[in-house]
Coordinates of C-alpha atoms and ligand atoms in Angstrom, one line a residue:
M1 CA 76.6 112.3 140.6
G2 CA 73.3 111.4 142.1
L3 CA 71.3 111.2 145.2
L4 CA 72.9 110.8 148.6
S5 CA 71.4 108.4 151.0
Q6 CA 72.7 108.8 154.5
G7 CA 73.6 106.1 156.9
S8 CA 75.7 103.0 157.3
P9 CA 76.8 101.4 154.0
L10 CA 76.8 97.6 153.7
S11 CA 79.7 95.6 152.4
W12 CA 79.6 94.1 148.9
E13 CA 78.7 90.7 150.2
E14 CA 75.7 92.1 152.1
T15 CA 74.7 94.4 149.3
K16 CA 74.8 91.5 146.9
R17 CA 72.5 89.5 149.2
H18 CA 69.9 92.2 148.9
A19 CA 70.4 92.8 145.1
D20 CA 67.2 91.0 144.2
H21 CA 65.3 92.8 146.9
V22 CA 66.5 96.1 145.5
R23 CA 65.6 95.2 142.0
R24 CA 62.2 93.8 142.9
H25 CA 61.2 96.9 144.9
G26 CA 62.9 99.2 142.4
I27 CA 60.6 97.9 139.7
L28 CA 57.6 98.3 142.0
Q29 CA 58.6 101.8 142.7
F30 CA 59.0 102.5 138.9
L31 CA 55.6 101.0 138.2
N32 CA 54.0 103.1 140.9
I33 CA 55.5 106.3 139.4
Y34 CA 54.7 105.2 135.9
H35 CA 51.0 104.5 136.6
A36 CA 50.6 107.7 138.6
V37 CA 52.1 110.1 136.0
K38 CA 52.2 108.3 132.6
D39 CA 49.4 110.5 131.2
R40 CA 50.7 113.7 132.6
H41 CA 50.8 116.3 129.9
K42 CA 51.5 119.9 129.4
D43 CA 54.4 120.1 131.8
V44 CA 56.3 123.2 130.7
L45 CA 59.7 123.1 129.1
K46 CA 62.2 123.6 131.9
W47 CA 65.9 122.9 131.9
G48 CA 69.1 123.3 133.9
D49 CA 72.8 122.8 133.7
E50 CA 75.3 121.1 136.0
V51 CA 78.9 122.2 136.2
E52 CA 81.5 120.2 138.0
Y53 CA 84.4 122.1 139.6
M54 CA 87.9 121.2 141.0
L55 CA 89.5 123.1 143.9
V56 CA 93.2 123.8 143.2
S57 CA 96.0 125.4 145.2
F58 CA 98.9 127.2 143.6
N59 CA 102.3 127.1 145.3
H60 CA 104.0 129.9 143.4
E61 CA 107.3 129.4 145.1
N62 CA 107.7 125.8 144.1
K63 CA 105.7 126.2 140.9
K64 CA 103.4 123.4 141.8
V65 CA 99.6 123.1 141.7
Q66 CA 97.7 120.6 143.8
L67 CA 94.1 119.6 144.2
V68 CA 92.7 120.8 147.6
L69 CA 90.8 118.1 149.5
S70 CA 88.3 120.5 151.1
G71 CA 85.3 119.9 148.9
E72 CA 83.2 118.7 151.8
Q73 CA 83.7 121.8 154.0
V74 CA 83.3 124.2 151.0
L75 CA 80.1 122.4 150.1
E76 CA 78.8 122.6 153.6
T77 CA 79.3 126.4 153.8
L78 CA 77.9 126.9 150.3
Q79 CA 74.7 125.0 151.3
E80 CA 74.5 126.7 154.7
Q81 CA 74.8 130.2 153.2
G82 CA 72.7 129.3 150.2
E83 CA 69.8 126.9 149.9
R84 CA 69.3 126.3 153.6
T85 CA 68.9 129.9 154.4
N86 CA 67.1 131.0 151.4
P87 CA 65.0 128.7 149.2
N88 CA 65.3 131.2 146.3
H89 CA 69.0 131.3 146.4
P90 CA 70.3 131.5 142.9
T91 CA 72.7 128.6 143.1
L92 CA 72.6 125.0 144.3
W93 CA 75.6 123.0 145.3
R94 CA 76.1 119.2 145.4
P95 CA 78.9 116.8 146.3
E96 CA 80.9 115.1 143.6
Y97 CA 83.2 112.0 143.7
G98 CA 86.5 113.8 144.4
S99 CA 87.2 115.3 147.8
Y100 CA 88.5 118.2 145.6
M101 CA 85.3 118.5 143.6
I102 CA 82.0 120.2 143.9
E103 CA 79.0 120.5 141.6
G104 CA 76.9 123.7 141.0
T105 CA 73.6 124.2 139.3
P106 CA 71.2 127.2 139.0
G107 CA 69.0 127.5 142.1
Q108 CA 65.9 127.2 140.0
P109 CA 65.4 125.6 136.6
Y110 CA 65.3 127.8 133.6
G111 CA 62.0 128.2 131.8
G112 CA 61.0 128.3 128.2
T113 CA 61.5 131.9 127.3
M114 CA 64.3 133.1 125.1
S115 CA 65.5 135.7 127.5
E116 CA 66.6 133.1 129.9
F117 CA 69.4 132.1 127.6
N118 CA 70.9 135.5 128.6
T119 CA 71.0 134.6 132.3
V120 CA 72.9 131.3 132.0
E121 CA 76.3 132.8 131.9
D122 CA 75.6 135.3 134.7
N123 CA 74.4 132.4 136.9
M124 CA 77.6 130.5 136.1
R125 CA 79.7 133.5 137.0
K126 CA 77.7 133.8 140.2
R127 CA 78.6 130.2 141.1
R128 CA 82.2 130.7 140.3
K129 CA 82.3 133.8 142.4
E130 CA 80.4 132.3 145.3
A131 CA 82.5 129.2 145.6
S132 CA 85.8 131.0 144.9
S133 CA 85.1 133.4 147.8
L134 CA 85.3 130.5 150.3
L135 CA 88.7 129.4 149.2
G136 CA 92.0 130.0 150.9
E137 CA 94.8 132.1 149.7
N138 CA 96.3 131.0 146.4
Q139 CA 93.4 128.7 145.8
A140 CA 91.1 128.7 142.9
L141 CA 88.0 127.0 141.5
C142 CA 88.7 125.5 138.1
T143 CA 86.5 124.0 135.4
I144 CA 88.9 121.6 133.9
T145 CA 87.8 118.1 132.8
S146 CA 90.8 116.2 133.9
F147 CA 93.6 117.3 136.2
P148 CA 96.8 116.6 134.2
R149 CA 98.8 115.2 137.1
L150 CA 95.9 113.4 138.8
G151 CA 97.5 110.3 140.5
C152 CA 101.1 111.6 140.4
P153 CA 103.0 111.8 143.7
G154 CA 101.9 114.6 145.9
F155 CA 99.0 115.7 143.7
T156 CA 96.7 116.6 146.6
L157 CA 96.8 119.1 149.4
P158 CA 97.4 117.9 152.0
E159 CA 99.5 115.3 150.5
Y160 CA 98.7 111.6 151.0
K161 CA 100.4 108.4 149.9
P162 CA 98.4 105.9 148.1
N163 CA 97.7 102.8 150.1
P164 CA 97.6 99.8 147.8
V165 CA 96.8 97.3 150.5
E166 CA 93.8 95.2 151.3
G167 CA 91.2 97.1 153.3
G168 CA 91.5 100.4 151.3
A169 CA 88.7 101.5 149.0
S170 CA 90.6 101.7 145.7
K171 CA 93.8 99.8 146.6
S172 CA 95.4 102.1 144.0
L173 CA 99.1 102.4 143.4
F174 CA 98.5 106.1 142.6
F175 CA 95.2 107.5 143.9
P176 CA 94.9 107.8 147.7
D177 CA 91.5 107.1 149.3
E178 CA 91.8 110.5 151.0
A179 CA 91.1 112.1 147.6
I180 CA 87.7 110.4 147.5
N181 CA 84.7 112.4 148.9
K182 CA 84.3 111.6 152.6
H183 CA 80.6 110.8 152.3
P184 CA 80.4 107.0 152.6
R185 CA 78.6 106.6 149.3
F186 CA 81.7 107.4 147.3
S187 CA 84.2 105.1 149.0
T188 CA 81.6 102.3 149.2
L189 CA 80.9 102.7 145.4
T190 CA 84.7 102.4 144.9
R191 CA 85.1 99.4 147.1
N192 CA 82.1 97.5 145.9
I193 CA 82.8 98.1 142.2
R194 CA 86.2 96.5 142.9
H195 CA 84.8 93.6 144.9
R196 CA 82.1 92.9 142.4
R197 CA 84.5 92.9 139.5
G198 CA 86.9 90.6 141.4
E199 CA 89.9 92.8 140.8
K200 CA 91.0 96.4 140.6
V201 CA 89.6 98.4 137.7
A202 CA 92.1 98.7 134.9
I203 CA 92.3 101.8 132.7
N204 CA 94.7 101.9 129.8
V205 CA 94.9 105.1 127.8
P206 CA 97.1 105.1 124.7
I207 CA 100.2 107.4 125.2
F208 CA 100.8 110.1 122.7
K209 CA 104.1 109.1 121.0
D210 CA 106.1 112.3 120.7
K211 CA 109.6 112.5 119.2
N212 CA 111.4 111.5 122.4
T213 CA 108.7 109.2 123.9
P214 CA 110.3 105.8 124.6
S215 CA 109.0 103.2 122.3
P216 CA 107.7 100.9 123.5
F217 CA 106.5 103.0 126.4
I218 CA 106.7 100.9 129.5
E219 CA 106.5 102.4 132.9
S220 CA 108.6 101.3 135.8
F221 CA 106.3 101.5 138.8
P222 CA 106.4 98.5 141.1
K223 CA 104.5 95.8 139.4
D224 CA 102.7 93.2 141.4
E225 CA 101.1 90.3 139.5
E226 CA 97.7 92.1 139.1
T227 CA 99.4 95.3 137.8
A228 CA 101.7 93.4 135.4
K229 CA 98.7 91.7 133.9
A230 CA 96.4 94.8 133.8
S231 CA 98.9 97.4 132.4
K232 CA 99.5 97.5 128.7
P233 CA 102.7 98.7 126.9
D234 CA 102.3 102.0 125.1
H235 CA 99.5 103.0 127.5
I236 CA 99.1 105.1 130.5
Y237 CA 97.9 102.7 133.2
M238 CA 95.5 103.8 135.9
D239 CA 93.9 101.6 138.5
A240 CA 91.2 103.5 140.4
M241 CA 87.7 104.8 140.1
G242 CA 89.0 108.3 141.0
F243 CA 90.9 108.5 137.6
G244 CA 87.4 108.5 136.0
M245 CA 84.8 109.8 138.3
G246 CA 87.4 112.3 139.5
N247 CA 86.9 114.1 136.2
C248 CA 84.5 117.0 135.6
C249 CA 81.8 117.4 133.0
L250 CA 79.0 119.7 131.9
Q251 CA 75.5 118.3 131.8
V252 CA 72.0 119.6 130.8
T253 CA 68.7 118.2 132.0
F254 CA 65.4 119.0 130.3
Q255 CA 61.8 118.6 131.4
A256 CA 59.6 117.5 128.6
C257 CA 55.9 118.2 128.4
S258 CA 55.0 114.6 128.4
I259 CA 56.5 111.1 128.6
S260 CA 56.4 110.7 124.8
E261 CA 58.2 114.0 124.2
A262 CA 60.8 112.9 126.7
R263 CA 61.3 109.6 124.9
Y264 CA 61.6 111.5 121.5
L265 CA 64.1 113.9 122.9
Y266 CA 66.1 111.1 124.5
D267 CA 66.5 109.4 121.2
Q268 CA 67.2 112.5 119.1
L269 CA 69.8 113.8 121.5
A270 CA 71.5 110.4 121.8
T271 CA 72.7 110.8 118.2
I272 CA 74.1 114.2 119.0
C273 CA 76.2 113.0 122.0
P274 CA 79.3 112.0 120.1
I275 CA 79.3 115.1 118.0
V276 CA 79.0 117.5 120.9
M277 CA 81.4 115.5 123.0
A278 CA 84.1 115.8 120.3
L279 CA 83.4 119.5 120.0
S280 CA 83.8 119.8 123.8
A281 CA 87.0 117.7 124.0
A282 CA 89.0 119.0 126.9
S283 CA 91.0 116.1 128.5
P284 CA 94.2 115.1 126.7
F285 CA 96.4 114.5 129.8
Y286 CA 96.4 111.6 132.3
R287 CA 98.6 110.8 135.3
G288 CA 101.3 113.2 134.2
Y289 CA 101.4 112.1 130.5
V290 CA 100.2 113.4 127.2
S291 CA 97.7 110.8 125.9
D292 CA 96.5 110.1 122.4
I293 CA 92.8 110.8 123.4
D294 CA 91.0 114.1 123.8
C295 CA 88.0 113.0 125.9
R296 CA 87.4 111.5 129.3
W297 CA 84.6 109.2 128.3
G298 CA 86.4 105.8 127.9
V299 CA 88.5 106.6 131.0
I300 CA 85.4 106.9 133.2
S301 CA 83.8 104.0 131.6
A302 CA 86.7 101.7 132.5
S303 CA 87.0 103.4 136.0
V304 CA 83.6 102.1 137.1
D305 CA 83.5 98.8 135.1
D306 CA 82.2 96.5 137.7
R307 CA 81.6 93.5 135.4
T308 CA 83.0 90.2 136.4
R309 CA 85.4 88.3 134.1
E310 CA 82.5 86.1 133.1
E311 CA 80.3 89.1 132.3
R312 CA 83.1 90.6 130.2
G313 CA 83.3 87.3 128.2
L314 CA 86.8 86.4 129.4
E315 CA 85.6 83.2 131.1
P316 CA 82.6 80.9 130.5
L317 CA 79.5 81.9 132.4
K318 CA 79.3 80.0 135.6
N319 CA 78.5 82.3 138.5
S320 CA 77.3 85.3 136.6
K321 CA 74.0 85.5 134.9
Y322 CA 74.8 87.3 131.6
R323 CA 77.4 88.4 129.2
I324 CA 77.3 92.2 129.4
S325 CA 78.9 94.1 126.5
K326 CA 79.4 97.5 128.2
S327 CA 80.4 99.2 131.4
R328 CA 77.7 100.8 133.6
Y329 CA 79.2 104.2 132.3
D330 CA 78.7 104.0 128.6
S331 CA 76.6 105.0 125.6
I332 CA 72.9 104.1 125.6
D333 CA 71.8 100.7 124.2
S334 CA 68.3 101.3 122.9
Y335 CA 66.1 104.0 121.6
L336 CA 62.9 104.7 123.4
S337 CA 60.5 106.3 120.9
K338 CA 58.5 104.4 118.3
C339 CA 60.5 105.9 115.5
G340 CA 63.6 104.7 117.1
E341 CA 62.6 101.1 117.2
K342 CA 63.8 100.1 113.8
Y343 CA 67.2 101.6 114.5
N344 CA 67.7 99.5 117.7
D345 CA 70.4 97.3 116.2
I346 CA 72.5 96.6 119.3
D347 CA 72.2 93.3 121.1
L348 CA 70.3 94.1 124.3
T349 CA 70.9 92.1 127.4
I350 CA 67.7 92.3 129.6
D351 CA 66.4 90.8 132.7
K352 CA 63.7 88.7 131.1
E353 CA 61.6 88.3 134.3
I354 CA 61.5 92.1 134.8
Y355 CA 60.7 92.6 131.2
D356 CA 57.7 90.2 131.3
Q357 CA 56.5 91.8 134.5
L358 CA 56.6 95.3 133.0
L359 CA 54.7 94.1 129.9
K360 CA 52.1 92.5 132.1
E361 CA 51.7 95.8 133.9
G362 CA 51.0 97.6 130.7
I363 CA 54.4 99.0 129.8
D364 CA 55.2 99.0 126.1
H365 CA 58.0 96.9 124.7
L366 CA 60.5 99.8 124.2
L367 CA 60.2 101.2 127.7
A368 CA 60.1 97.8 129.2
Q369 CA 63.3 96.6 127.6
H370 CA 65.0 99.9 128.5
V371 CA 64.2 99.4 132.2
A372 CA 64.9 95.6 132.1
H373 CA 68.3 96.5 130.5
L374 CA 69.2 99.0 133.3
F375 CA 68.1 96.4 135.8
I376 CA 70.7 93.7 134.7
R377 CA 73.0 95.7 137.0
D378 CA 73.4 95.0 140.8
P379 CA 73.0 97.8 143.3
L380 CA 76.5 99.0 144.2
T381 CA 75.7 100.6 147.5
L382 CA 73.1 100.0 150.0
F383 CA 72.6 101.6 153.4
E384 CA 71.3 99.5 156.3
E385 CA 68.7 102.1 157.1
K386 CA 67.4 102.1 153.6
I387 CA 66.5 98.5 152.9
H388 CA 62.8 98.5 153.7
L389 CA 61.0 101.3 151.9
D390 CA 57.5 102.4 151.2
D391 CA 57.3 101.6 147.5
A392 CA 54.3 103.8 147.0
N393 CA 56.0 106.9 148.2
E394 CA 59.7 106.3 147.8
S395 CA 61.9 105.5 144.9
D396 CA 65.4 104.9 146.3
H397 CA 65.7 101.4 145.1
F398 CA 64.7 102.4 141.6
E399 CA 67.1 105.3 141.8
N400 CA 69.8 103.1 143.1
I401 CA 70.0 101.2 139.9
Q402 CA 69.0 104.1 137.6
S403 CA 71.6 106.5 138.9
T404 CA 74.5 104.0 138.7
N405 CA 73.7 103.5 135.0
W406 CA 75.8 106.4 133.8
Q407 CA 74.9 106.6 130.2
T408 CA 75.3 109.3 127.5
M409 CA 71.6 110.0 128.0
R410 CA 69.4 109.4 131.0
F411 CA 65.6 109.0 130.9
K412 CA 64.3 110.3 134.3
P413 CA 60.8 109.5 135.6
P414 CA 59.4 112.1 137.9
P415 CA 60.2 111.6 141.6
P416 CA 57.1 110.2 143.6
N417 CA 54.6 112.9 144.8
S418 CA 56.3 115.8 143.1
D419 CA 55.3 118.3 140.5
I420 CA 58.5 117.6 138.4
G421 CA 57.7 116.1 135.0
W422 CA 59.4 113.5 132.7
R423 CA 63.0 114.6 132.1
V424 CA 66.0 113.6 130.0
E425 CA 69.6 114.4 130.8
F426 CA 72.3 115.0 128.3
R427 CA 75.6 113.8 129.8
P428 CA 78.5 113.5 127.3
M429 CA 80.0 117.0 127.4
E430 CA 83.4 117.9 128.8
V431 CA 83.5 121.0 131.0
Q432 CA 85.2 124.1 129.4
L433 CA 87.5 126.6 131.0
T434 CA 85.2 129.6 131.0
D435 CA 81.7 130.4 131.9
F436 CA 81.3 131.8 128.4
E437 CA 82.2 128.5 126.8
N438 CA 80.1 126.4 129.2
S439 CA 77.1 128.7 128.5
A440 CA 77.7 128.4 124.8
Y441 CA 77.6 124.6 124.8
V442 CA 74.6 124.5 127.1
V443 CA 72.7 127.1 125.1
F444 CA 73.6 125.3 121.9
V445 CA 72.2 122.0 123.2
V446 CA 69.0 123.6 124.6
L447 CA 68.4 125.5 121.4
L448 CA 68.8 122.2 119.5
T449 CA 66.0 120.7 121.6
R450 CA 63.8 123.6 120.6
V451 CA 64.4 123.2 116.9
I452 CA 64.1 119.4 117.2
L453 CA 60.6 119.9 118.8
S454 CA 59.5 122.8 116.6
Y455 CA 60.7 121.5 113.3
K456 CA 60.1 117.9 114.2
L457 CA 63.6 117.0 113.1
D458 CA 64.8 113.4 112.9
F459 CA 68.5 112.6 113.5
L460 CA 68.0 108.9 114.0
I461 CA 70.5 106.4 112.6
P462 CA 71.2 102.8 113.7
L463 CA 72.3 102.9 117.2
S464 CA 75.4 100.8 116.4
K465 CA 76.5 103.7 114.2
V466 CA 76.1 106.1 117.1
D467 CA 78.4 103.8 119.1
E468 CA 81.0 103.9 116.4
N469 CA 80.8 107.7 116.5
M470 CA 81.3 107.6 120.3
K471 CA 84.6 105.7 119.8
V472 CA 85.8 108.0 117.1
A473 CA 84.8 111.1 119.0
Q474 CA 87.4 110.5 121.8
K475 CA 90.4 110.4 119.5
R476 CA 92.9 113.1 119.4
D477 CA 91.6 116.0 117.3
A478 CA 88.5 114.1 116.3
V479 CA 86.6 117.3 115.7
L480 CA 88.8 118.0 112.7
K481 CA 90.2 114.7 111.6
E482 CA 87.4 112.2 111.9
L483 CA 84.2 111.5 110.1
F484 CA 80.9 110.7 111.8
Y485 CA 77.8 108.9 110.7
F486 CA 74.9 111.3 110.5
R487 CA 71.5 111.3 109.0
K488 CA 71.2 113.0 105.6
D489 CA 67.6 114.0 105.6
I490 CA 66.7 115.3 109.0
C491 CA 63.5 117.2 108.0
K492 CA 60.4 115.2 108.0
G493 CA 58.2 118.0 106.7
G494 CA 56.0 118.3 109.8
N495 CA 55.1 114.6 110.3
A496 CA 54.1 113.8 113.8
V497 CA 57.2 112.3 115.3
V498 CA 56.6 112.7 118.9
D499 CA 53.7 110.3 119.5
G500 CA 53.9 108.2 116.4
C501 CA 56.0 108.1 113.3
G502 CA 55.7 110.0 110.1
K503 CA 54.8 108.5 106.8
A504 CA 58.3 108.3 105.7
Q505 CA 58.9 106.2 108.7
S506 CA 56.3 103.6 108.1
S507 CA 58.7 100.9 106.8
T508 CA 60.2 98.8 109.5
E509 CA 63.6 98.4 108.0
P510 CA 66.0 101.3 107.8
E511 CA 66.4 102.2 104.1
A512 CA 69.9 102.1 102.7
E513 CA 71.8 105.3 102.6
E514 CA 69.7 107.2 105.2
Y515 CA 73.0 108.3 106.7
A516 CA 76.5 109.2 105.5
L517 CA 79.9 109.9 107.0
M518 CA 80.3 113.6 107.5
S519 CA 82.8 115.9 109.2
I520 CA 81.8 117.8 112.2
D521 CA 82.2 121.0 110.2
T522 CA 79.5 119.7 107.8
I523 CA 77.2 118.5 110.6
I524 CA 77.4 121.8 112.5
N525 CA 77.9 124.4 109.7
G526 CA 76.4 122.6 106.7
K527 CA 77.7 122.0 103.3
E528 CA 76.0 122.9 100.1
G529 CA 74.2 120.0 98.6
V530 CA 75.2 117.7 101.3
F531 CA 73.7 118.8 104.6
P532 CA 72.0 121.9 105.9
G533 CA 74.0 122.1 109.1
L534 CA 72.7 122.5 112.7
I535 CA 73.8 126.1 113.2
P536 CA 72.1 127.4 110.0
I537 CA 68.9 125.6 111.2
L538 CA 69.3 127.2 114.6
N539 CA 69.8 130.6 113.0
S540 CA 66.7 130.3 110.9
Y541 CA 64.7 129.3 114.0
L542 CA 66.1 132.3 115.8
E543 CA 65.1 134.6 113.0
N544 CA 61.5 133.6 113.5
M545 CA 61.6 134.1 117.2
E546 CA 60.9 137.2 119.2
V547 CA 64.2 137.8 120.9
D548 CA 65.5 140.9 122.6
V549 CA 68.6 142.4 121.1
D550 CA 70.8 141.7 124.0
T551 CA 69.8 138.0 124.2
R552 CA 70.2 137.6 120.5
C553 CA 73.7 139.0 120.7
S554 CA 74.6 136.6 123.4
I555 CA 73.2 133.6 121.6
L556 CA 74.9 134.6 118.4
N557 CA 78.2 134.8 120.2
Y558 CA 77.6 131.3 121.7
L559 CA 76.7 129.9 118.3
K560 CA 79.8 131.5 116.8
L561 CA 82.0 129.7 119.2
I562 CA 80.5 126.4 118.4
K563 CA 80.6 127.2 114.7
K564 CA 84.3 128.1 114.8
R565 CA 85.3 125.1 117.0
A566 CA 83.6 122.9 114.4
S567 CA 85.3 124.5 111.5
G568 CA 88.7 124.5 113.2
E569 CA 89.0 128.3 113.2
L570 CA 89.1 128.0 117.0
M571 CA 90.7 125.2 119.0
T572 CA 89.1 122.8 121.3
V573 CA 90.3 123.0 124.9
A574 CA 92.1 119.7 124.4
R575 CA 94.0 121.1 121.3
W576 CA 94.8 124.3 123.1
M577 CA 96.2 122.4 126.1
R578 CA 98.3 120.2 123.8
E579 CA 99.8 123.3 122.2
F580 CA 100.4 124.9 125.5
I581 CA 102.3 121.9 126.9
G582 CA 104.0 121.3 123.5
S583 CA 105.5 124.8 123.5
H584 CA 106.4 124.9 127.2
P585 CA 110.2 125.5 127.6
D586 CA 110.5 122.5 129.9
Y587 CA 108.8 120.1 127.6
K588 CA 111.2 117.5 126.3
Q589 CA 108.9 116.0 123.6
D590 CA 108.7 112.9 125.7
S591 CA 105.0 113.1 126.6
V592 CA 105.8 113.9 130.2
I593 CA 104.0 116.7 132.1
T594 CA 106.1 117.8 135.0
D595 CA 104.8 119.6 138.1
E596 CA 106.1 122.9 136.8
M597 CA 104.4 122.5 133.4
N598 CA 101.2 121.5 135.1
Y599 CA 101.5 124.6 137.3
S600 CA 101.9 126.9 134.3
L601 CA 99.0 125.2 132.5
I602 CA 96.5 125.4 135.3
L603 CA 97.6 128.9 136.2
K604 CA 96.9 130.0 132.6
C605 CA 93.5 128.1 132.7
N606 CA 92.6 130.0 135.8
Q607 CA 93.6 133.4 134.3
I608 CA 91.6 132.7 131.2
A609 CA 88.6 131.6 133.4
N610 CA 88.9 134.8 135.4
E611 CA 89.3 137.0 132.4
L612 CA 92.8 138.1 133.3
C613 CA 94.1 137.3 129.9
E614 CA 92.8 136.7 126.5
C615 CA 93.0 133.5 124.6
P616 CA 91.9 134.3 121.1
E617 CA 92.9 130.9 119.6
L618 CA 90.4 129.2 122.1
L619 CA 87.7 131.8 122.4
G620 CA 88.0 134.2 119.5
S621 CA 88.8 137.8 120.1
T622 CA 85.4 139.4 119.7
L623 CA 83.1 136.7 120.9
R624 CA 82.8 137.3 124.6
K625 CA 80.5 139.9 126.1
A626 CA 82.6 140.7 129.1
K627 CA 85.4 143.1 128.7
Y628 CA 88.9 142.1 129.5
S629 CA 90.9 144.2 131.8
G630 CA 94.4 143.3 130.6
S631 CA 96.2 145.2 133.3
K632 CA 94.2 143.8 136.2
T633 CA 96.1 141.4 138.4
D634 CA 94.6 139.0 140.7
P635 CA 96.1 139.2 144.1
S636 CA 95.7 135.4 144.6
I637 CA 97.8 134.4 141.7
Ligands
LIG1 N1 81.9 113.5 136.5 C1 81.2 112.5 135.6 C2 81.6 112.8 134.2 O1 82.5 113.5 133.9 C3 79.7 112.6 135.8 C4 79.2 112.3 137.2 C5 77.7 112.6 137.3 O2 76.9 111.8 136.7 O3 77.4 113.6 137.8 O4 80.9 112.3 133.3
MG2 MG1 77.9 115.4 138.7

């Protein structure tokens, strides 16, 4: 989730007093970095994935599965046995929001050669094995995006009661603070978001109305005044940051060869975010109920929405400075490349003073407004020991604001005094059950960056249309049922698009009809006379590349998975989970997921992930490289 500063966290009131200080020095730190490395060129293409995991424990006797709150200890051991002993260790482990979560990445970034695509899955398997080996009996490491009974009574091991009183971090009716990672950063974030907002966060996810679901659906938990106001009928109500940031995802970070290439990739990939998110949909269940959405995005967005009532436009501006239209966790608000400028059609709230200062320092309009937009936010955590910094050699204040702007894409300047280049992070994907699927999504996105750069593709459409796509992408079965705005002509015929704009781009107004509504099948697989399709483009790129047979075979299997998920031949994880619950003998068609149903589901997920059973409707029967051993039984399950 970001950098960890150690030390003593300040309260919200104290943090707020230092907000201008953090912003002022954050900008100075950014300027120092920018001036030092703006002309840096020829960094090589490097990339890496991040997978977030949950630790679960099966109680086979009671048919119950719980989240194990041992992430901190597991992480400590992983780091001790890994990176701290051997700088070339193949895996790296980081903390995540939940005390039941950890995050794993490859030990070293991948490079630009094709054969590295063939090592991604092995590395993910290594991670799964390494972390799994530290778990107790009947415990497992799962890559599930959202735990179906997160926030239900007794969902953690050990069990804790929520503590909805003043003084707690979340004050949640459902989510105990003990389920938050014990590093002070995480509870401080939780508390300060709530304090800044002036009330608890409120997440309302539409319930899936099944045959026997009460209508209207109104829950009967104890309702204080705040809950009564915040919870909506026909929705699953959640009231804590953990309901969002306690979910897992799959991210990819790329190093570009220059700042302009990074800006170009940032823009191009931003348009792909909703498409790939819908394709990766894996989170249909919340707080023990079947919801009507398939993706976590809006849930996390609401779970960290620290805007005051004034900033949200519910009250006239009096104490707050701006109206702010989105949460800190949301889609991007402006393109960064010159070609993107004319498609910047979203109202952008910026800190005008910071913008002017950046311009004066020689930063161009697009980058200046990007940074000045990120910096409308307050720092959410500040550690006493980290207030006064050396702006020439540190970047914590810049990172403080930057890393709590959790957007679909992140534009990452190099850290001070490092040999890391300009990077962009692709953040919308939901994590999949298996290393095979996760590798497939990662490789698909990385290959896409290769063809974008090699063929100078252009996916840009007005950013407001990308936002509409983001909304649609989260709906139930969006991948098959919804249409998405997509650019019709994506080939610019070799015009330089990285540093400038091609001829076709010379007009300042977007021409009418540059984009159309398309199905994901059309976007991914193409449709005669309408759109060439991303997979056919990737395939033709691959045909022109020197790739060894084994790597080619892996890549083709990965692309087949994406292709078949897009066409509906295979299910998304979300659809598969819906079918599983829907056909569970205990399911009463009332949208309720009981402990026992949850147990069967997560047990099945774990078997699939560990290749103890096949799941052709999700993965296809011939796609995976690894052989199943149908008779093998795992002693732990
Ligand atoms: N777990 C968050 C998500 O699902 C992301 C946290 C992070 O930025 O690492 O999007
Ligand atoms: Mg993370």
